[in-house]
Amino acid sequence: MGLFDSLSSRGNSRDVAKERLHSILVHDRVNVYPQYLDMIKNDIIKVVSDYIEIDPNGLEIKIANIVRSSDNANIPELIANVPIKRIKNIGK
């Protein structure tokens, strides 16, 4: 590992820490506790698993602030990354 690789990996951990802090601030502002996000995550797994085989360990749920284009207002947005293993063959 060279000097530049070492420096770039520090930047990555700094960026990850910055993103985590930003996520905590957003969650605090919208008054969403981690337990509540876990409840949403479990409900998403239940519903989506009826139609799609997913990797529940890879599922990521977060709340981020976005700027609404119509009035430039900051609003919270729920983002779900659901890793799909296989689409179930239902109803074909």
Short mmCIF file of N, CA and C in Angstrom, two decimals:
data_model
loop_
_atom_site.label_atom_id
_atom_site.label_comp_id
_atom_site.label_asym_id
_atom_site.label_seq_id
_atom_site.Cartn_x
_atom_site.Cartn_y
_atom_site.Cartn_z
N MET A 1 0.85 -1.18 0.00
CA MET A 1 0.00 0.00 0.00
C MET A 1 0.89 1.24 0.00
N GLY A 2 0.68 2.12 -0.94
CA GLY A 2 1.50 3.31 -1.05
C GLY A 2 0.95 4.45 -0.22
N LEU A 3 1.71 5.54 -0.27
CA LEU A 3 1.32 6.73 0.49
C LEU A 3 -0.03 7.26 0.04
N PHE A 4 -0.24 7.27 -1.28
CA PHE A 4 -1.50 7.81 -1.79
C PHE A 4 -2.69 6.92 -1.43
N ASP A 5 -2.45 5.61 -1.41
CA ASP A 5 -3.52 4.70 -1.00
C ASP A 5 -3.89 4.95 0.46
N SER A 6 -2.87 5.17 1.30
CA SER A 6 -3.12 5.43 2.71
C SER A 6 -3.91 6.72 2.90
N LEU A 7 -3.53 7.75 2.15
CA LEU A 7 -4.22 9.03 2.26
C LEU A 7 -5.66 8.93 1.75
N SER A 8 -5.83 8.18 0.65
CA SER A 8 -7.18 8.06 0.11
C SER A 8 -8.07 7.26 1.04
N SER A 9 -7.51 6.25 1.76
CA SER A 9 -8.34 5.48 2.68
C SER A 9 -8.74 6.34 3.87
N ARG A 10 -7.89 7.30 4.29
CA ARG A 10 -8.28 8.21 5.36
C ARG A 10 -9.47 9.06 4.92
N GLY A 11 -9.39 9.49 3.66
CA GLY A 11 -10.50 10.28 3.13
C GLY A 11 -11.78 9.49 3.13
N ASN A 12 -11.69 8.21 2.81
CA ASN A 12 -12.89 7.39 2.81
C ASN A 12 -13.48 7.26 4.21
N SER A 13 -12.63 7.01 5.21
CA SER A 13 -13.16 6.89 6.57
C SER A 13 -13.69 8.23 7.05
N ARG A 14 -13.05 9.32 6.64
CA ARG A 14 -13.54 10.65 7.01
C ARG A 14 -14.91 10.87 6.37
N ASP A 15 -15.04 10.48 5.11
CA ASP A 15 -16.32 10.64 4.42
C ASP A 15 -17.41 9.79 5.05
N VAL A 16 -17.04 8.57 5.45
CA VAL A 16 -18.02 7.68 6.11
C VAL A 16 -18.46 8.29 7.43
N ALA A 17 -17.49 8.79 8.21
CA ALA A 17 -17.83 9.42 9.49
C ALA A 17 -18.71 10.65 9.27
N LYS A 18 -18.37 11.43 8.26
CA LYS A 18 -19.16 12.63 7.94
C LYS A 18 -20.58 12.24 7.55
N GLU A 19 -20.73 11.18 6.76
CA GLU A 19 -22.06 10.73 6.35
C GLU A 19 -22.85 10.20 7.55
N ARG A 20 -22.17 9.48 8.45
CA ARG A 20 -22.86 8.97 9.65
C ARG A 20 -23.33 10.12 10.53
N LEU A 21 -22.48 11.14 10.71
CA LEU A 21 -22.87 12.29 11.52
C LEU A 21 -24.05 13.01 10.88
N HIS A 22 -23.97 13.18 9.58
CA HIS A 22 -25.08 13.84 8.86
C HIS A 22 -26.36 13.03 9.04
N SER A 23 -26.26 11.71 8.95
CA SER A 23 -27.43 10.85 9.12
C SER A 23 -28.02 10.99 10.52
N ILE A 24 -27.16 11.06 11.53
CA ILE A 24 -27.63 11.23 12.91
C ILE A 24 -28.35 12.56 13.06
N LEU A 25 -27.79 13.61 12.48
CA LEU A 25 -28.43 14.93 12.57
C LEU A 25 -29.80 14.93 11.88
N VAL A 26 -29.88 14.30 10.72
CA VAL A 26 -31.16 14.24 10.00
C VAL A 26 -32.18 13.45 10.81
N HIS A 27 -31.77 12.30 11.37
CA HIS A 27 -32.68 11.49 12.18
C HIS A 27 -33.16 12.27 13.39
N ASP A 28 -32.26 13.03 13.99
CA ASP A 28 -32.63 13.83 15.15
C ASP A 28 -33.61 14.93 14.76
N ARG A 29 -33.40 15.56 13.64
CA ARG A 29 -34.29 16.64 13.20
C ARG A 29 -35.68 16.15 12.86
N VAL A 30 -35.79 14.96 12.29
CA VAL A 30 -37.12 14.44 11.95
C VAL A 30 -37.69 13.58 13.07
N ASN A 31 -36.94 13.51 14.18
CA ASN A 31 -37.40 12.81 15.38
C ASN A 31 -37.68 11.33 15.12
N VAL A 32 -36.75 10.66 14.44
CA VAL A 32 -36.85 9.23 14.16
C VAL A 32 -35.75 8.51 14.92
N TYR A 33 -36.15 7.59 15.75
CA TYR A 33 -35.19 6.86 16.54
C TYR A 33 -34.74 5.61 15.78
N PRO A 34 -33.54 5.10 16.08
CA PRO A 34 -33.05 3.91 15.38
C PRO A 34 -33.99 2.72 15.48
N GLN A 35 -34.69 2.59 16.61
CA GLN A 35 -35.62 1.47 16.78
C GLN A 35 -36.77 1.59 15.76
N TYR A 36 -37.17 2.81 15.50
CA TYR A 36 -38.24 3.04 14.53
C TYR A 36 -37.79 2.64 13.13
N LEU A 37 -36.55 2.98 12.78
CA LEU A 37 -36.02 2.56 11.48
C LEU A 37 -35.91 1.04 11.39
N ASP A 38 -35.57 0.39 12.51
CA ASP A 38 -35.52 -1.08 12.51
C ASP A 38 -36.91 -1.67 12.27
N MET A 39 -37.94 -1.03 12.83
CA MET A 39 -39.32 -1.50 12.60
C MET A 39 -39.69 -1.34 11.13
N ILE A 40 -39.33 -0.20 10.52
CA ILE A 40 -39.60 0.01 9.10
C ILE A 40 -38.85 -1.03 8.26
N LYS A 41 -37.59 -1.27 8.62
CA LYS A 41 -36.76 -2.24 7.89
C LYS A 41 -37.40 -3.64 7.94
N ASN A 42 -37.85 -4.05 9.12
CA ASN A 42 -38.47 -5.38 9.26
C ASN A 42 -39.77 -5.47 8.46
N ASP A 43 -40.55 -4.39 8.45
CA ASP A 43 -41.79 -4.40 7.66
C ASP A 43 -41.49 -4.46 6.16
N ILE A 44 -40.46 -3.74 5.71
CA ILE A 44 -40.09 -3.80 4.29
C ILE A 44 -39.66 -5.21 3.92
N ILE A 45 -38.88 -5.86 4.78
CA ILE A 45 -38.43 -7.23 4.52
C ILE A 45 -39.64 -8.16 4.39
N LYS A 46 -40.62 -8.02 5.30
CA LYS A 46 -41.81 -8.88 5.25
C LYS A 46 -42.57 -8.71 3.94
N VAL A 47 -42.82 -7.46 3.54
CA VAL A 47 -43.63 -7.19 2.35
C VAL A 47 -42.89 -7.59 1.08
N VAL A 48 -41.64 -7.16 0.95
CA VAL A 48 -40.90 -7.41 -0.29
C VAL A 48 -40.61 -8.90 -0.47
N SER A 49 -40.41 -9.62 0.65
CA SER A 49 -40.07 -11.05 0.57
C SER A 49 -41.19 -11.89 -0.01
N ASP A 50 -42.42 -11.37 -0.04
CA ASP A 50 -43.51 -12.10 -0.69
C ASP A 50 -43.29 -12.19 -2.20
N TYR A 51 -42.56 -11.26 -2.77
CA TYR A 51 -42.41 -11.18 -4.22
C TYR A 51 -40.98 -11.38 -4.71
N ILE A 52 -40.03 -11.06 -3.84
CA ILE A 52 -38.62 -11.08 -4.25
C ILE A 52 -37.79 -11.72 -3.15
N GLU A 53 -36.84 -12.58 -3.55
CA GLU A 53 -35.89 -13.12 -2.58
C GLU A 53 -34.79 -12.09 -2.41
N ILE A 54 -34.63 -11.62 -1.17
CA ILE A 54 -33.65 -10.55 -0.93
C ILE A 54 -32.59 -11.01 0.07
N ASP A 55 -31.53 -10.22 0.18
CA ASP A 55 -30.51 -10.44 1.20
C ASP A 55 -30.83 -9.50 2.36
N PRO A 56 -31.51 -9.99 3.41
CA PRO A 56 -31.93 -9.11 4.50
C PRO A 56 -30.76 -8.47 5.24
N ASN A 57 -29.59 -9.12 5.21
CA ASN A 57 -28.44 -8.54 5.90
C ASN A 57 -27.86 -7.35 5.14
N GLY A 58 -28.13 -7.27 3.86
CA GLY A 58 -27.59 -6.17 3.05
C GLY A 58 -28.56 -5.00 2.92
N LEU A 59 -29.76 -5.13 3.47
CA LEU A 59 -30.75 -4.07 3.35
C LEU A 59 -30.32 -2.85 4.16
N GLU A 60 -30.39 -1.70 3.53
CA GLU A 60 -30.02 -0.44 4.19
C GLU A 60 -31.19 0.52 4.13
N ILE A 61 -31.51 1.10 5.26
CA ILE A 61 -32.56 2.09 5.36
C ILE A 61 -31.96 3.36 5.96
N LYS A 62 -32.22 4.48 5.35
CA LYS A 62 -31.76 5.73 5.96
C LYS A 62 -32.71 6.86 5.58
N ILE A 63 -32.63 7.89 6.36
CA ILE A 63 -33.41 9.09 6.09
C ILE A 63 -32.41 10.20 5.76
N ALA A 64 -32.65 10.86 4.66
CA ALA A 64 -31.78 11.94 4.22
C ALA A 64 -32.63 13.17 3.91
N ASN A 65 -32.02 14.30 3.97
CA ASN A 65 -32.71 15.53 3.58
C ASN A 65 -32.48 15.77 2.11
N ILE A 66 -33.53 16.12 1.40
CA ILE A 66 -33.40 16.51 0.00
C ILE A 66 -34.03 17.88 -0.16
N VAL A 67 -33.68 18.55 -1.23
CA VAL A 67 -34.26 19.84 -1.54
C VAL A 67 -35.33 19.63 -2.59
N ARG A 68 -36.58 19.96 -2.22
CA ARG A 68 -37.69 19.82 -3.15
C ARG A 68 -37.57 20.89 -4.23
N SER A 69 -37.67 20.48 -5.49
CA SER A 69 -37.42 21.41 -6.60
C SER A 69 -38.51 22.48 -6.75
N SER A 70 -39.72 22.17 -6.32
CA SER A 70 -40.81 23.13 -6.55
C SER A 70 -40.69 24.38 -5.68
N ASP A 71 -40.18 24.22 -4.44
CA ASP A 71 -40.08 25.39 -3.56
C ASP A 71 -38.75 25.47 -2.80
N ASN A 72 -37.78 24.65 -3.16
CA ASN A 72 -36.46 24.62 -2.54
C ASN A 72 -36.52 24.35 -1.03
N ALA A 73 -37.57 23.69 -0.57
CA ALA A 73 -37.68 23.36 0.85
C ALA A 73 -36.92 22.07 1.13
N ASN A 74 -36.28 22.01 2.30
CA ASN A 74 -35.62 20.77 2.75
C ASN A 74 -36.67 19.85 3.33
N ILE A 75 -36.76 18.63 2.80
CA ILE A 75 -37.71 17.66 3.32
C ILE A 75 -37.00 16.33 3.53
N PRO A 76 -37.43 15.56 4.53
CA PRO A 76 -36.81 14.26 4.75
C PRO A 76 -37.28 13.25 3.69
N GLU A 77 -36.37 12.33 3.35
CA GLU A 77 -36.67 11.30 2.34
C GLU A 77 -36.20 9.96 2.89
N LEU A 78 -37.05 8.94 2.78
CA LEU A 78 -36.68 7.59 3.19
C LEU A 78 -36.03 6.88 2.00
N ILE A 79 -34.82 6.39 2.22
CA ILE A 79 -34.07 5.70 1.15
C ILE A 79 -33.86 4.25 1.57
N ALA A 80 -34.25 3.31 0.71
CA ALA A 80 -34.08 1.89 0.98
C ALA A 80 -33.28 1.25 -0.14
N ASN A 81 -32.17 0.65 0.21
CA ASN A 81 -31.39 -0.16 -0.73
C ASN A 81 -31.65 -1.61 -0.39
N VAL A 82 -32.31 -2.32 -1.32
CA VAL A 82 -32.71 -3.71 -1.08
C VAL A 82 -31.98 -4.60 -2.07
N PRO A 83 -30.98 -5.36 -1.60
CA PRO A 83 -30.27 -6.26 -2.51
C PRO A 83 -31.14 -7.45 -2.92
N ILE A 84 -31.36 -7.60 -4.21
CA ILE A 84 -32.23 -8.66 -4.74
C ILE A 84 -31.39 -9.88 -5.11
N LYS A 85 -31.81 -11.05 -4.58
CA LYS A 85 -31.15 -12.30 -4.96
C LYS A 85 -31.85 -12.93 -6.16
N ARG A 86 -33.21 -12.90 -6.11
CA ARG A 86 -33.96 -13.57 -7.17
C ARG A 86 -35.40 -13.06 -7.15
N ILE A 87 -35.96 -12.87 -8.33
CA ILE A 87 -37.36 -12.53 -8.44
C ILE A 87 -38.15 -13.83 -8.39
N LYS A 88 -39.15 -13.88 -7.49
CA LYS A 88 -39.94 -15.10 -7.37
C LYS A 88 -40.89 -15.22 -8.55
N ASN A 89 -41.14 -16.45 -8.95
CA ASN A 89 -42.01 -16.72 -10.08
C ASN A 89 -43.43 -16.92 -9.57
N ILE A 90 -44.12 -15.83 -9.33
CA ILE A 90 -45.47 -15.89 -8.78
C ILE A 90 -46.46 -15.45 -9.85
N GLY A 91 -47.45 -16.29 -10.08
CA GLY A 91 -48.52 -15.91 -10.98
C GLY A 91 -48.22 -16.06 -12.45
N LYS A 92 -47.11 -16.68 -12.84
CA LYS A 92 -46.83 -16.87 -14.26
C LYS A 92 -47.18 -18.27 -14.67
#
